[in-house]
Amino acid sequence: MIPVMGFEGRRVAVLGLGRSGLATARALRAGGAEALCWDDGDAGRARAEAEGFTLHDPVRDGLEDVACLVTSPGIPHLYPAPHRAIAAAYGAGVPVDNDIGLFFRSLGQGDWAFHDTPPRVVAVTGSNGKSTTSALIAHILEEANVPVQLAGNIGRGVLDIEPPIDGEVVVLELSSYQTELARALTPDIAVFTNLSPDHLDRHGGMGGYFAAKRRLFAEGGPERAIVGVDEAEGQYLANQMVEGPEDTRLIRVGSGKLSGPGWDVSTRKGWLSEFRKGRQAASIDLRPVPGLPGAHNHQNAACAYAVCRALGLAPRTIEAAFASFAGLPHRSQRVAEIGGVAYVNDSKATNVDAAVKALDAFRKIRWICGGLEKDGGLEPLHGAAGEVLKAYVIGREAEAFALHLGDIPSEICGDMATAVARASAEAQPGDTVLLAPAAASFDQYDSFEARGADFIAQVEALQG
């Protein structure tokens, strides 16, 4: 646990008592603060009460003598409208923060100054690939015998990790919800993977969404920035981070050839290439790596490679670790091969851009898609559907979703069991049955993990 510093003897309100909220309450108590806990659900309040925390509704019970309100990332604090408790804090002039802000505020205190090699923090943000990039960085470091902890939007809550030991690296996956509100953001290395429309209702549009990601760099002032430059926003951000073309505090990452006197890592036709000062420093063939299929995973590999090079690892050490990376559940996860048909679970493809990248990674696709459609429309899918033999549409609004697929052959299935059964019945050897929903899961499931688990269960049932 990372005890929260700076609130000794003071009252701090904690709003939202899921995984990160309870960890925050414990860390506040460990640092000498009094945590006042609230959740709109009975189960969350019961969990906090069972651990001896005081229940305190910020609206009903007020915010008198409260030093700060700490909110969980899923709770709206601006758009489409602030939660009533956060609105009350704004009205009372009580600072609002989240666990990420408390983490950076507290991490460098205690025995930090006594480390021979100070621990470092790598923070990864972007629209797609954050989890795979973060997990891959941690895997490479583990394989290189570098102590590492993985936390944030993946794995453990940031305040729930152990105090870092000498030379350790803390790898954080950070969502836009987390970067937008944190009052302290000071990573040693910051990573921006890419940007595509997502969570637009929570950020008031695309500009607000990008601004939330950009805060990690603008507020944090990282020692080194690793920026994907395939989109205009990444190019802008990269430009903001340098004093000149040769500034190697920036590592640019792209899916095509990059040129210049700085530090670049590119992926092209399955090959990763590193260039420094115009000269090639390394080249790695990513095509045989089973845990990193497709161009989108090659970009994730390039970002992870850049981080590990910035941390001082040799190219061959990184290449060896790539080969043993198994990938993450629900992200281009090969579930089974039955009768020559591959079954792939990419339930994490919750937006159109992620689904496009999944479709680009496979051939002869029987595509299971649908769910709670997000802003931005489905038109980008049309150009990526060249290898789609047929779409099998699930979700409560499956008929409306299918109408947006244009000329892609489709069948309304409604639920996962029907979709897997129909795709399996029509698949031929060499086909891939791919779950890449291009939509959120909340119309039928609690999470994308639950949706992916249902797909896996239906595939396993095919095997008897």
Coordinates of C-alpha atoms in Angstrom, one line a residue:
M1 CA 0.0 0.0 0.0
I2 CA 1.1 3.6 -0.7
P3 CA 0.0 5.7 2.3
V4 CA -1.5 9.0 1.2
M5 CA 0.5 11.9 2.5
G6 CA -0.5 15.5 3.2
F7 CA -3.8 14.9 4.9
E8 CA -2.7 13.8 8.4
G9 CA -5.4 14.4 11.0
R10 CA -7.8 15.8 8.3
R11 CA -11.1 14.5 6.9
V12 CA -11.2 13.3 3.3
A13 CA -14.4 12.3 1.5
V14 CA -14.2 9.2 -0.8
L15 CA -16.9 8.9 -3.4
G16 CA -17.3 5.5 -5.1
L17 CA -16.3 2.3 -3.2
G18 CA -15.3 -0.1 -5.9
R19 CA -11.7 -1.5 -6.2
S20 CA -10.0 1.9 -6.4
G21 CA -12.3 3.6 -3.9
L22 CA -11.7 1.2 -1.1
A23 CA -8.0 1.1 -1.8
T24 CA -8.0 4.9 -1.6
A25 CA -9.8 4.8 1.7
R26 CA -7.3 2.4 3.1
A27 CA -4.4 4.4 1.9
L28 CA -5.8 7.6 3.4
R29 CA -6.2 5.8 6.7
A30 CA -2.7 4.5 6.5
G31 CA -1.4 8.0 6.0
G32 CA -3.2 9.4 9.1
A33 CA -6.4 10.9 7.5
E34 CA -10.0 10.1 8.4
A35 CA -11.7 8.7 5.3
L36 CA -15.4 9.5 5.0
C37 CA -16.9 7.0 2.5
W38 CA -19.9 7.1 0.3
D39 CA -21.3 5.0 -2.6
D40 CA -24.7 5.3 -4.3
G41 CA -25.0 1.5 -4.1
D42 CA -25.8 -0.5 -1.0
A43 CA -23.1 -3.1 -1.7
G44 CA -20.3 -0.5 -1.8
R45 CA -21.4 1.1 1.4
A46 CA -21.6 -2.3 3.1
R47 CA -18.1 -3.2 2.1
A48 CA -16.7 0.1 3.5
E49 CA -18.7 -0.3 6.8
A50 CA -17.4 -3.8 7.2
E51 CA -13.8 -2.4 7.2
G52 CA -14.7 0.2 9.8
F53 CA -15.0 3.2 7.7
T54 CA -17.4 6.0 8.4
L55 CA -20.3 6.4 5.9
H56 CA -20.8 10.0 5.0
D57 CA -23.0 11.3 2.2
P58 CA -21.3 14.5 0.9
V59 CA -24.7 16.0 0.0
R60 CA -26.9 15.0 2.9
D61 CA -24.2 15.2 5.6
G62 CA -22.3 18.2 4.1
L63 CA -18.6 18.9 3.5
E64 CA -17.7 20.9 6.5
D65 CA -14.1 20.5 7.5
V66 CA -13.5 18.2 4.5
A67 CA -10.1 18.8 3.0
C68 CA -10.7 17.0 -0.3
L69 CA -13.2 14.8 -2.1
V70 CA -11.6 11.8 -3.9
T71 CA -13.8 10.3 -6.7
S72 CA -13.6 7.1 -8.6
P73 CA -12.9 7.3 -12.3
G74 CA -16.4 6.0 -13.4
I75 CA -18.2 8.9 -11.8
P76 CA -18.9 12.0 -14.0
H77 CA -17.3 15.1 -12.7
L78 CA -18.0 17.5 -15.6
Y79 CA -19.9 16.0 -18.7
P80 CA -22.6 15.1 -19.3
A81 CA -23.2 16.5 -15.7
P82 CA -21.3 16.4 -12.5
H83 CA -22.4 13.8 -9.9
R84 CA -24.4 15.6 -7.2
A85 CA -21.7 15.0 -4.6
I86 CA -19.0 16.5 -6.9
A87 CA -21.3 19.5 -7.7
A88 CA -21.6 20.0 -3.9
A89 CA -17.8 20.0 -3.6
Y90 CA -17.5 22.5 -6.4
G91 CA -20.0 24.7 -4.6
A92 CA -18.3 24.4 -1.2
G93 CA -14.8 25.0 -2.7
V94 CA -13.6 21.6 -1.7
P95 CA -10.8 20.3 -4.0
V96 CA -11.7 17.2 -6.1
D97 CA -9.1 14.7 -6.9
N98 CA -8.7 11.0 -7.7
D99 CA -6.5 8.1 -6.7
I100 CA -4.0 8.9 -9.5
G101 CA -3.4 12.4 -8.1
L102 CA -3.0 11.1 -4.6
F103 CA -0.5 8.5 -5.9
F104 CA 1.8 11.0 -7.5
R105 CA 1.4 13.3 -4.5
S106 CA 2.5 10.6 -2.1
L107 CA 4.8 8.3 -4.0
G108 CA 8.1 10.2 -3.7
Q109 CA 7.9 10.6 0.1
G110 CA 8.9 8.3 2.9
D111 CA 12.2 6.4 2.2
W112 CA 12.4 7.5 -1.5
A113 CA 15.5 9.6 -1.0
F114 CA 17.4 6.6 0.4
H115 CA 17.2 4.5 -2.8
D116 CA 20.5 4.1 -4.7
T117 CA 18.5 3.9 -7.9
P118 CA 15.3 5.8 -7.5
P119 CA 12.2 3.9 -8.8
R120 CA 10.6 5.2 -12.0
V121 CA 7.1 5.5 -13.1
V122 CA 5.9 4.8 -16.7
A123 CA 2.4 6.0 -17.5
V124 CA 0.6 4.8 -20.6
T125 CA -2.5 6.5 -22.1
G126 CA -4.3 6.6 -25.5
S127 CA -7.5 5.3 -27.0
N128 CA -6.5 1.7 -27.9
G129 CA -3.7 -0.6 -26.9
K130 CA -3.1 0.8 -23.4
S131 CA -3.5 -2.5 -21.6
T132 CA -1.5 -4.6 -24.0
T133 CA 1.3 -1.9 -24.1
S134 CA 1.4 -1.7 -20.3
A135 CA 1.4 -5.4 -19.8
L136 CA 4.0 -5.9 -22.5
I137 CA 6.3 -3.4 -20.8
A138 CA 5.9 -5.2 -17.5
H139 CA 6.6 -8.5 -19.1
I140 CA 9.8 -7.3 -20.8
L141 CA 11.1 -5.9 -17.6
E142 CA 10.3 -9.1 -15.7
E143 CA 12.1 -11.1 -18.3
A144 CA 15.1 -8.8 -17.9
N145 CA 15.0 -9.3 -14.1
V146 CA 14.0 -5.6 -13.5
P147 CA 11.6 -5.3 -10.5
V148 CA 8.2 -4.1 -11.8
Q149 CA 4.7 -3.5 -10.6
L150 CA 1.7 -3.1 -13.0
A151 CA -1.3 -1.0 -11.8
G152 CA -3.9 1.7 -12.7
N153 CA -6.6 0.8 -15.2
I154 CA -5.1 -2.7 -15.3
G155 CA -4.2 -5.0 -12.4
R156 CA -4.1 -3.4 -9.0
G157 CA -5.3 0.1 -7.9
V158 CA -2.4 2.5 -7.9
L159 CA -2.6 3.0 -4.1
D160 CA -2.8 -0.7 -3.5
I161 CA 0.7 -1.5 -4.8
E162 CA 3.7 -2.0 -2.5
P163 CA 6.2 0.9 -2.0
P164 CA 8.7 0.5 -4.8
I165 CA 12.1 -1.0 -4.0
D166 CA 15.4 0.2 -5.3
G167 CA 15.5 0.4 -9.1
E168 CA 11.9 -0.8 -9.5
V169 CA 9.6 0.4 -12.3
V170 CA 5.9 1.1 -11.8
V171 CA 3.9 0.8 -15.0
L172 CA 0.5 2.5 -15.0
E173 CA -2.2 2.2 -17.5
L174 CA -4.2 5.5 -17.3
S175 CA -7.6 6.2 -18.9
S176 CA -8.8 9.6 -19.9
Y177 CA -11.1 9.5 -16.9
Q178 CA -8.0 9.2 -14.7
T179 CA -5.8 11.8 -16.4
E180 CA -8.5 14.4 -16.8
L181 CA -9.0 14.9 -13.0
A182 CA -5.7 14.0 -11.3
R183 CA -4.2 17.1 -9.6
A184 CA -0.7 15.6 -9.8
L185 CA 0.7 13.9 -12.8
T186 CA 4.5 13.4 -12.7
P187 CA 5.6 10.2 -14.5
D188 CA 9.2 9.7 -15.5
I189 CA 8.1 8.3 -18.9
A190 CA 4.7 9.1 -20.5
V191 CA 3.3 7.2 -23.4
F192 CA 0.6 8.2 -25.9
T193 CA -0.5 5.3 -28.1
N194 CA -3.1 6.7 -30.4
L195 CA -6.4 8.6 -30.5
S196 CA -9.8 7.7 -31.9
P197 CA -13.3 8.7 -30.9
D198 CA -14.4 7.2 -27.5
H199 CA -16.0 8.4 -24.3
L200 CA -17.1 11.6 -26.1
D201 CA -20.1 12.1 -23.8
R202 CA -17.8 12.2 -20.8
H203 CA -15.4 14.8 -22.3
G204 CA -17.8 17.1 -24.2
G205 CA -16.5 16.0 -27.6
M206 CA -13.2 15.0 -29.3
G207 CA -11.3 18.2 -28.2
G208 CA -12.1 17.5 -24.5
Y209 CA -11.1 13.8 -24.9
F210 CA -7.7 14.7 -26.4
A211 CA -7.2 17.4 -23.8
A212 CA -7.7 14.8 -21.0
K213 CA -5.0 12.6 -22.6
R214 CA -2.7 15.6 -23.2
R215 CA -2.7 16.5 -19.5
L216 CA -0.3 13.6 -18.8
F217 CA 2.3 15.4 -20.8
A218 CA 1.4 19.1 -20.3
E219 CA 0.9 18.8 -16.6
G220 CA 3.4 16.1 -15.9
G221 CA 6.5 17.3 -17.7
P222 CA 7.9 13.7 -18.1
E223 CA 11.6 13.2 -18.6
R224 CA 10.9 11.3 -21.8
A225 CA 7.7 11.2 -23.9
I226 CA 6.8 8.4 -26.3
V227 CA 4.1 9.5 -28.7
G228 CA 2.3 7.7 -31.5
V229 CA 2.2 10.0 -34.5
D230 CA -0.2 8.3 -36.8
E231 CA -2.9 10.8 -36.0
A232 CA -2.8 14.6 -36.2
E233 CA -3.3 14.8 -32.4
G234 CA -0.2 12.7 -31.9
Q235 CA 1.8 14.8 -34.3
Y236 CA 0.7 17.9 -32.5
L237 CA 1.6 16.5 -29.1
A238 CA 5.0 15.3 -30.3
N239 CA 5.7 18.8 -31.6
Q240 CA 4.8 20.3 -28.3
M241 CA 7.3 18.1 -26.4
V242 CA 10.5 19.1 -28.3
E243 CA 12.9 22.0 -28.5
G244 CA 14.1 21.0 -31.9
P245 CA 14.3 18.1 -34.4
E246 CA 17.2 16.4 -32.6
D247 CA 15.6 16.5 -29.1
T248 CA 15.8 12.8 -28.0
R249 CA 13.6 13.4 -25.0
L250 CA 10.9 12.5 -27.5
I251 CA 10.6 9.1 -29.1
R252 CA 8.1 9.1 -32.0
V253 CA 6.3 5.9 -32.8
G254 CA 4.6 5.3 -36.1
S255 CA 3.2 2.6 -38.5
G256 CA 5.2 3.9 -41.5
K257 CA 8.7 5.1 -42.2
L258 CA 9.7 8.0 -40.0
S259 CA 12.6 10.2 -40.9
G260 CA 14.5 12.9 -39.0
P261 CA 17.5 13.4 -36.8
G262 CA 15.7 12.4 -33.6
W263 CA 14.7 9.1 -32.0
D264 CA 12.1 7.1 -33.9
V265 CA 10.5 3.6 -33.6
S266 CA 8.4 2.5 -36.6
T267 CA 6.5 -0.7 -37.7
R268 CA 6.1 -1.5 -41.3
K269 CA 4.9 -4.7 -42.9
G270 CA 5.5 -6.6 -39.6
W271 CA 9.0 -5.2 -39.0
L272 CA 10.0 -3.0 -36.0
S273 CA 12.8 -0.5 -36.7
E274 CA 14.6 1.9 -34.4
F275 CA 16.4 4.9 -35.8
R276 CA 18.5 7.4 -33.8
K277 CA 20.1 10.4 -35.4
G278 CA 19.1 9.1 -38.8
R279 CA 20.8 5.7 -38.4
Q280 CA 19.2 2.4 -37.8
A281 CA 19.9 1.0 -34.4
A282 CA 17.8 -2.2 -34.4
S283 CA 15.3 -4.2 -36.4
I284 CA 12.9 -6.9 -35.2
D285 CA 10.6 -9.2 -37.2
L286 CA 7.3 -9.2 -35.3
R287 CA 5.4 -11.4 -37.6
P288 CA 6.3 -14.7 -35.9
V289 CA 5.3 -13.4 -32.4
P290 CA 2.0 -15.3 -31.5
G291 CA 1.0 -13.0 -28.7
L292 CA 1.1 -9.8 -30.9
P293 CA -0.9 -10.5 -34.0
G294 CA -1.8 -7.7 -36.4
A295 CA -0.6 -4.2 -37.2
H296 CA -2.3 -2.7 -34.1
N297 CA -0.3 -5.0 -31.8
H298 CA 2.8 -4.2 -33.7
Q299 CA 2.2 -0.6 -32.7
N300 CA 1.8 -1.7 -29.1
A301 CA 5.1 -3.5 -29.4
A302 CA 6.8 -0.4 -30.8
C303 CA 5.6 1.7 -27.8
A304 CA 6.7 -0.9 -25.3
Y305 CA 10.0 -1.3 -27.1
A306 CA 10.6 2.5 -26.9
V307 CA 9.9 2.5 -23.2
C308 CA 12.3 -0.3 -22.5
R309 CA 15.0 1.3 -24.7
A310 CA 14.5 4.5 -22.7
L311 CA 15.0 2.5 -19.5
G312 CA 18.3 1.1 -20.9
L313 CA 17.4 -2.4 -22.1
A314 CA 19.2 -3.8 -25.1
P315 CA 17.2 -4.5 -28.3
R316 CA 18.0 -8.3 -28.2
T317 CA 16.7 -8.5 -24.6
I318 CA 13.5 -6.9 -25.7
E319 CA 13.2 -9.1 -28.7
A320 CA 13.6 -12.3 -26.6
A321 CA 10.8 -11.1 -24.3
F322 CA 8.4 -10.4 -27.2
A323 CA 8.6 -14.1 -28.1
S324 CA 7.3 -15.2 -24.7
F325 CA 4.5 -12.7 -24.4
A326 CA 1.2 -14.6 -24.3
G327 CA -1.0 -11.6 -24.8
L328 CA -4.0 -10.5 -22.7
P329 CA -7.4 -12.0 -22.3
H330 CA -10.1 -10.4 -24.6
R331 CA -7.5 -8.8 -26.8
S332 CA -6.9 -10.8 -30.0
Q333 CA -7.0 -13.8 -27.8
R334 CA -6.9 -17.1 -29.7
V335 CA -9.4 -19.3 -27.9
A336 CA -9.5 -22.4 -30.0
E337 CA -9.2 -24.0 -33.4
I338 CA -12.0 -26.4 -34.3
G339 CA -12.0 -28.2 -37.6
G340 CA -9.6 -25.8 -39.1
V341 CA -11.6 -22.8 -37.9
A342 CA -9.9 -20.3 -35.5
Y343 CA -11.9 -18.6 -32.8
V344 CA -10.6 -15.2 -31.6
N345 CA -11.9 -13.2 -28.7
D346 CA -11.3 -9.4 -29.0
S347 CA -14.1 -8.3 -26.7
K348 CA -12.0 -5.3 -25.7
A349 CA -12.6 -3.9 -29.2
T350 CA -15.3 -1.6 -27.7
N351 CA -15.0 1.2 -30.2
V352 CA -14.9 1.4 -34.0
D353 CA -11.2 2.1 -34.3
A354 CA -10.3 -1.0 -32.2
A355 CA -12.6 -3.2 -34.3
V356 CA -11.1 -1.9 -37.5
K357 CA -7.7 -2.9 -36.3
A358 CA -8.9 -6.3 -35.3
L359 CA -10.5 -6.8 -38.7
D360 CA -7.2 -5.9 -40.4
A361 CA -5.4 -8.6 -38.4
F362 CA -7.3 -11.6 -39.7
R363 CA -8.5 -13.2 -43.0
K364 CA -11.8 -14.9 -44.0
I365 CA -13.7 -13.5 -41.0
R366 CA -17.0 -14.6 -39.5
W367 CA -17.5 -11.4 -37.5
I368 CA -19.5 -11.3 -34.3
C369 CA -20.3 -7.6 -33.5
G370 CA -22.8 -5.3 -31.9
G371 CA -23.8 -4.0 -28.5
L372 CA -24.2 -0.5 -27.2
E373 CA -23.2 1.7 -30.1
K374 CA -20.9 4.7 -29.3
D375 CA -20.8 8.2 -30.8
G376 CA -19.1 8.6 -34.2
G377 CA -21.0 6.1 -36.3
L378 CA -19.8 2.8 -37.9
E379 CA -18.7 4.1 -41.3
P380 CA -15.0 3.4 -40.8
L381 CA -15.8 -0.3 -40.5
H382 CA -17.0 -0.4 -44.1
G383 CA -13.5 0.1 -45.5
A384 CA -12.0 -2.5 -43.2
A385 CA -14.5 -5.2 -44.0
G386 CA -12.9 -6.7 -47.1
E387 CA -12.1 -9.9 -45.3
V388 CA -15.5 -10.2 -43.6
L389 CA -17.5 -13.1 -45.0
K390 CA -20.5 -12.3 -42.8
A391 CA -21.4 -10.4 -39.7
Y392 CA -23.4 -12.0 -36.9
V393 CA -25.0 -9.2 -34.9
I394 CA -25.7 -9.3 -31.2
G395 CA -27.1 -6.8 -28.7
R396 CA -30.5 -5.4 -27.8
E397 CA -30.4 -3.1 -30.8
A398 CA -29.0 -5.7 -33.2
E399 CA -31.3 -4.7 -36.0
A400 CA -30.4 -1.0 -35.9
F401 CA -26.7 -1.9 -35.6
A402 CA -26.9 -4.2 -38.6
L403 CA -28.5 -1.4 -40.7
H404 CA -25.3 0.7 -40.2
L405 CA -23.1 -2.1 -41.6
G406 CA -23.9 -1.1 -45.2
D407 CA -23.2 -3.8 -47.8
I408 CA -21.6 -6.2 -45.3
P409 CA -23.6 -9.5 -45.3
S410 CA -25.2 -9.8 -41.9
E411 CA -27.6 -11.9 -39.8
I412 CA -29.4 -10.7 -36.7
C413 CA -28.5 -13.2 -33.9
G414 CA -29.3 -11.1 -30.8
D415 CA -27.3 -13.1 -28.2
M416 CA -23.8 -14.7 -28.1
A417 CA -25.0 -18.3 -28.1
T418 CA -26.9 -17.8 -31.3
A419 CA -24.1 -15.9 -33.0
V420 CA -21.4 -18.4 -32.2
A421 CA -23.6 -21.3 -33.2
R422 CA -24.5 -19.7 -36.6
A423 CA -20.9 -18.6 -37.3
S424 CA -19.6 -22.1 -36.5
A425 CA -22.2 -23.8 -38.6
E426 CA -21.3 -21.7 -41.7
A427 CA -17.5 -21.5 -41.2
Q428 CA -15.2 -23.4 -43.4
P429 CA -11.6 -24.5 -42.7
G430 CA -9.3 -21.5 -42.9
D431 CA -12.0 -19.1 -41.6
T432 CA -11.7 -17.1 -38.4
V433 CA -14.7 -16.5 -36.1
L434 CA -13.8 -13.1 -34.6
L435 CA -15.6 -11.4 -31.7
A436 CA -14.8 -7.7 -32.2
P437 CA -18.0 -5.9 -31.2
A438 CA -17.2 -2.3 -32.1
A439 CA -19.5 -1.4 -29.3
A440 CA -19.8 -1.2 -25.5
S441 CA -21.1 -4.3 -23.7
F442 CA -23.5 -2.7 -21.1
D443 CA -26.7 -3.5 -23.0
Q444 CA -26.2 -7.2 -22.2
Y445 CA -23.2 -7.6 -19.9
D446 CA -21.6 -5.9 -16.9
S447 CA -18.3 -5.5 -18.7
F448 CA -16.3 -6.4 -21.8
E449 CA -14.7 -9.2 -19.8
A450 CA -18.1 -10.8 -19.1
R451 CA -18.9 -10.6 -22.8
G452 CA -15.6 -12.2 -23.8
A453 CA -16.1 -14.9 -21.1
D454 CA -19.5 -15.7 -22.7
F455 CA -17.9 -16.1 -26.1
I456 CA -15.2 -18.4 -24.7
A457 CA -17.9 -20.5 -23.0
Q458 CA -19.9 -20.8 -26.2
V459 CA -16.8 -21.9 -28.1
E460 CA -15.9 -24.4 -25.4
A461 CA -19.4 -25.8 -25.7
L462 CA -18.7 -26.5 -29.4
Q463 CA -15.9 -28.8 -28.3
G464 CA -18.2 -30.8 -26.2

